[in-house]
Amino acid sequence: MDSWSEYVAAFQALARARTSVRQASQRVEWLSAALTGRAWERAAALEFLAAFSDDVPTLLDRVFAASVSHKTGPAAWEVLRRADERGLVDGERLAKLMWAELDAEGATEFEYGCVISLLRALNATDLLTAVRERALASPDPAVRRMGG
């Protein structure tokens, strides 16, 4: 089998697997475990949730946790952006998660940068302004730079 045929076969197998996962009663349980699993499991869960965002409200805490990670941040921002477009993101709950992350002892410019990038993806201008204002008031010069 040539490479293209292998690719097409894998693409078809993925489509069948997605359908099977979408119909599985354990889907949320699987996705929840995958979001805290190994790198390939996290990547697969985020890719699935970007395409099928119905479970994002249930998994919001875990998807948000992925949004402040070096490896999964951008993929999680996309999941949340797409879910938000469908009205599936509870803004108040997301804000609580975000503020808890930034209030945590040792929050650095990395966490601020991830939250700012997420808020940009969601076009959440009011929260973005509030986060930038908090960053500007930080005693940490690296965090203050995130506010500018």
CSV table of C-alpha atoms in Angstrom, one decimal:
chain,number,residue,atom,x,y,z
A,1,MET,CA,0.0,0.0,0.0
A,2,ASP,CA,1.4,3.4,-0.9
A,3,SER,CA,1.6,6.3,1.6
A,4,TRP,CA,-1.5,8.1,0.2
A,5,SER,CA,-3.6,4.9,0.4
A,6,GLU,CA,-2.4,4.4,4.0
A,7,TYR,CA,-3.3,8.0,4.8
A,8,VAL,CA,-6.8,7.7,3.4
A,9,ALA,CA,-7.4,4.4,5.2
A,10,ALA,CA,-6.3,6.1,8.5
A,11,PHE,CA,-8.5,9.0,7.8
A,12,GLN,CA,-11.5,6.7,7.3
A,13,ALA,CA,-10.6,4.8,10.5
A,14,LEU,CA,-10.5,8.0,12.4
A,15,ALA,CA,-13.9,9.0,11.1
A,16,ARG,CA,-15.3,5.7,12.2
A,17,ALA,CA,-13.7,6.0,15.6
A,18,ARG,CA,-15.0,9.5,16.1
A,19,THR,CA,-18.5,8.3,15.4
A,20,SER,CA,-18.1,5.4,17.8
A,21,VAL,CA,-16.8,7.8,20.6
A,22,ARG,CA,-19.6,10.3,20.0
A,23,GLN,CA,-22.1,7.6,20.5
A,24,ALA,CA,-20.4,6.0,23.6
A,25,SER,CA,-22.1,6.4,26.9
A,26,GLN,CA,-18.6,6.6,28.6
A,27,ARG,CA,-17.5,9.5,26.3
A,28,VAL,CA,-17.3,12.1,29.1
A,29,GLU,CA,-15.4,9.8,31.3
A,30,TRP,CA,-12.9,8.9,28.6
A,31,LEU,CA,-12.4,12.6,27.7
A,32,SER,CA,-12.0,13.6,31.3
A,33,ALA,CA,-9.3,11.0,31.8
A,34,ALA,CA,-7.6,11.8,28.5
A,35,LEU,CA,-7.4,15.5,29.4
A,36,THR,CA,-5.1,14.6,32.3
A,37,GLY,CA,-3.4,11.7,30.6
A,38,ARG,CA,-0.4,11.3,28.4
A,39,ALA,CA,0.5,13.9,25.7
A,40,TRP,CA,-1.2,11.9,22.8
A,41,GLU,CA,-4.3,11.4,24.9
A,42,ARG,CA,-4.6,15.1,25.7
A,43,ALA,CA,-4.0,16.0,22.1
A,44,ALA,CA,-6.7,13.5,20.9
A,45,ALA,CA,-9.2,14.7,23.5
A,46,LEU,CA,-8.7,18.4,22.6
A,47,GLU,CA,-8.9,17.6,18.9
A,48,PHE,CA,-12.2,15.7,19.5
A,49,LEU,CA,-13.6,18.5,21.6
A,50,ALA,CA,-12.7,21.1,19.0
A,51,ALA,CA,-14.8,19.2,16.5
A,52,PHE,CA,-17.6,18.1,18.9
A,53,SER,CA,-17.9,20.6,21.7
A,54,ASP,CA,-21.1,19.3,23.3
A,55,ASP,CA,-19.1,18.0,26.3
A,56,VAL,CA,-17.1,21.2,27.0
A,57,PRO,CA,-19.5,22.5,29.6
A,58,THR,CA,-19.1,19.3,31.7
A,59,LEU,CA,-15.3,19.3,31.1
A,60,LEU,CA,-14.7,23.1,31.4
A,61,ASP,CA,-12.4,22.8,34.4
A,62,ARG,CA,-10.1,20.3,32.7
A,63,VAL,CA,-10.2,22.1,29.3
A,64,PHE,CA,-9.3,25.4,31.2
A,65,ALA,CA,-6.4,23.6,33.0
A,66,ALA,CA,-5.2,22.5,29.5
A,67,SER,CA,-5.3,26.1,28.4
A,68,VAL,CA,-2.6,27.1,30.8
A,69,SER,CA,-0.1,24.5,29.7
A,70,HIS,CA,2.9,24.8,27.5
A,71,LYS,CA,1.9,21.8,25.4
A,72,THR,CA,-1.8,22.1,25.1
A,73,GLY,CA,-2.6,25.8,25.6
A,74,PRO,CA,-3.3,26.7,21.9
A,75,ALA,CA,-5.4,23.6,21.3
A,76,ALA,CA,-7.5,24.3,24.4
A,77,TRP,CA,-8.0,27.9,23.4
A,78,GLU,CA,-9.4,26.7,20.1
A,79,VAL,CA,-11.7,24.2,21.9
A,80,LEU,CA,-13.0,27.0,24.1
A,81,ARG,CA,-13.4,29.4,21.2
A,82,ARG,CA,-15.5,27.0,19.2
A,83,ALA,CA,-17.6,26.0,22.2
A,84,ASP,CA,-18.1,29.7,23.1
A,85,GLU,CA,-19.3,30.3,19.5
A,86,ARG,CA,-22.0,27.7,20.2
A,87,GLY,CA,-22.9,29.3,23.5
A,88,LEU,CA,-21.5,26.4,25.5
A,89,VAL,CA,-19.1,28.2,27.7
A,90,ASP,CA,-20.4,29.5,31.0
A,91,GLY,CA,-18.6,32.8,31.2
A,92,GLU,CA,-19.0,33.2,35.0
A,93,ARG,CA,-17.6,29.7,35.6
A,94,LEU,CA,-14.7,30.4,33.2
A,95,ALA,CA,-14.0,33.7,34.9
A,96,LYS,CA,-13.8,32.0,38.3
A,97,LEU,CA,-11.4,29.4,37.0
A,98,MET,CA,-9.3,32.2,35.4
A,99,TRP,CA,-9.2,34.3,38.5
A,100,ALA,CA,-8.3,31.3,40.6
A,101,GLU,CA,-5.4,30.6,38.3
A,102,LEU,CA,-4.1,34.1,38.5
A,103,ASP,CA,-4.7,34.4,42.3
A,104,ALA,CA,-2.6,31.2,42.9
A,105,GLU,CA,0.6,31.8,44.7
A,106,GLY,CA,3.4,31.9,42.2
A,107,ALA,CA,1.3,32.9,39.1
A,108,THR,CA,3.9,34.1,36.6
A,109,GLU,CA,3.9,35.9,33.3
A,110,PHE,CA,3.3,32.5,31.7
A,111,GLU,CA,-0.1,32.0,33.3
A,112,TYR,CA,-1.0,35.6,32.6
A,113,GLY,CA,0.1,35.1,29.0
A,114,CYS,CA,-2.0,32.0,28.6
A,115,VAL,CA,-5.1,33.6,30.1
A,116,ILE,CA,-4.6,36.7,27.9
A,117,SER,CA,-4.3,34.6,24.8
A,118,LEU,CA,-7.4,32.6,25.8
A,119,LEU,CA,-9.4,35.8,26.4
A,120,ARG,CA,-8.3,37.2,23.0
A,121,ALA,CA,-9.4,33.9,21.3
A,122,LEU,CA,-12.8,34.3,23.0
A,123,ASN,CA,-12.9,38.1,22.3
A,124,ALA,CA,-13.7,38.6,26.0
A,125,THR,CA,-12.7,42.3,26.0
A,126,ASP,CA,-14.0,43.1,29.5
A,127,LEU,CA,-12.2,40.3,31.2
A,128,LEU,CA,-9.1,40.9,29.0
A,129,THR,CA,-9.0,44.5,30.3
A,130,ALA,CA,-9.4,43.4,33.9
A,131,VAL,CA,-6.6,40.9,33.6
A,132,ARG,CA,-4.3,43.5,32.0
A,133,GLU,CA,-5.1,46.0,34.7
A,134,ARG,CA,-4.2,43.4,37.3
A,135,ALA,CA,-1.0,42.5,35.5
A,136,LEU,CA,0.0,46.2,35.5
A,137,ALA,CA,-0.5,46.4,39.3
A,138,SER,CA,1.7,43.3,39.9
A,139,PRO,CA,4.9,43.7,41.8
A,140,ASP,CA,6.6,41.3,39.3
A,141,PRO,CA,8.0,43.3,36.4
A,142,ALA,CA,7.6,40.3,34.0
A,143,VAL,CA,3.9,40.1,34.9
A,144,ARG,CA,3.5,43.9,34.6
A,145,ARG,CA,4.8,43.6,31.0
A,146,MET,CA,1.9,41.3,30.2
A,147,GLY,CA,-0.4,44.2,31.0
A,148,GLY,CA,1.0,46.5,28.3
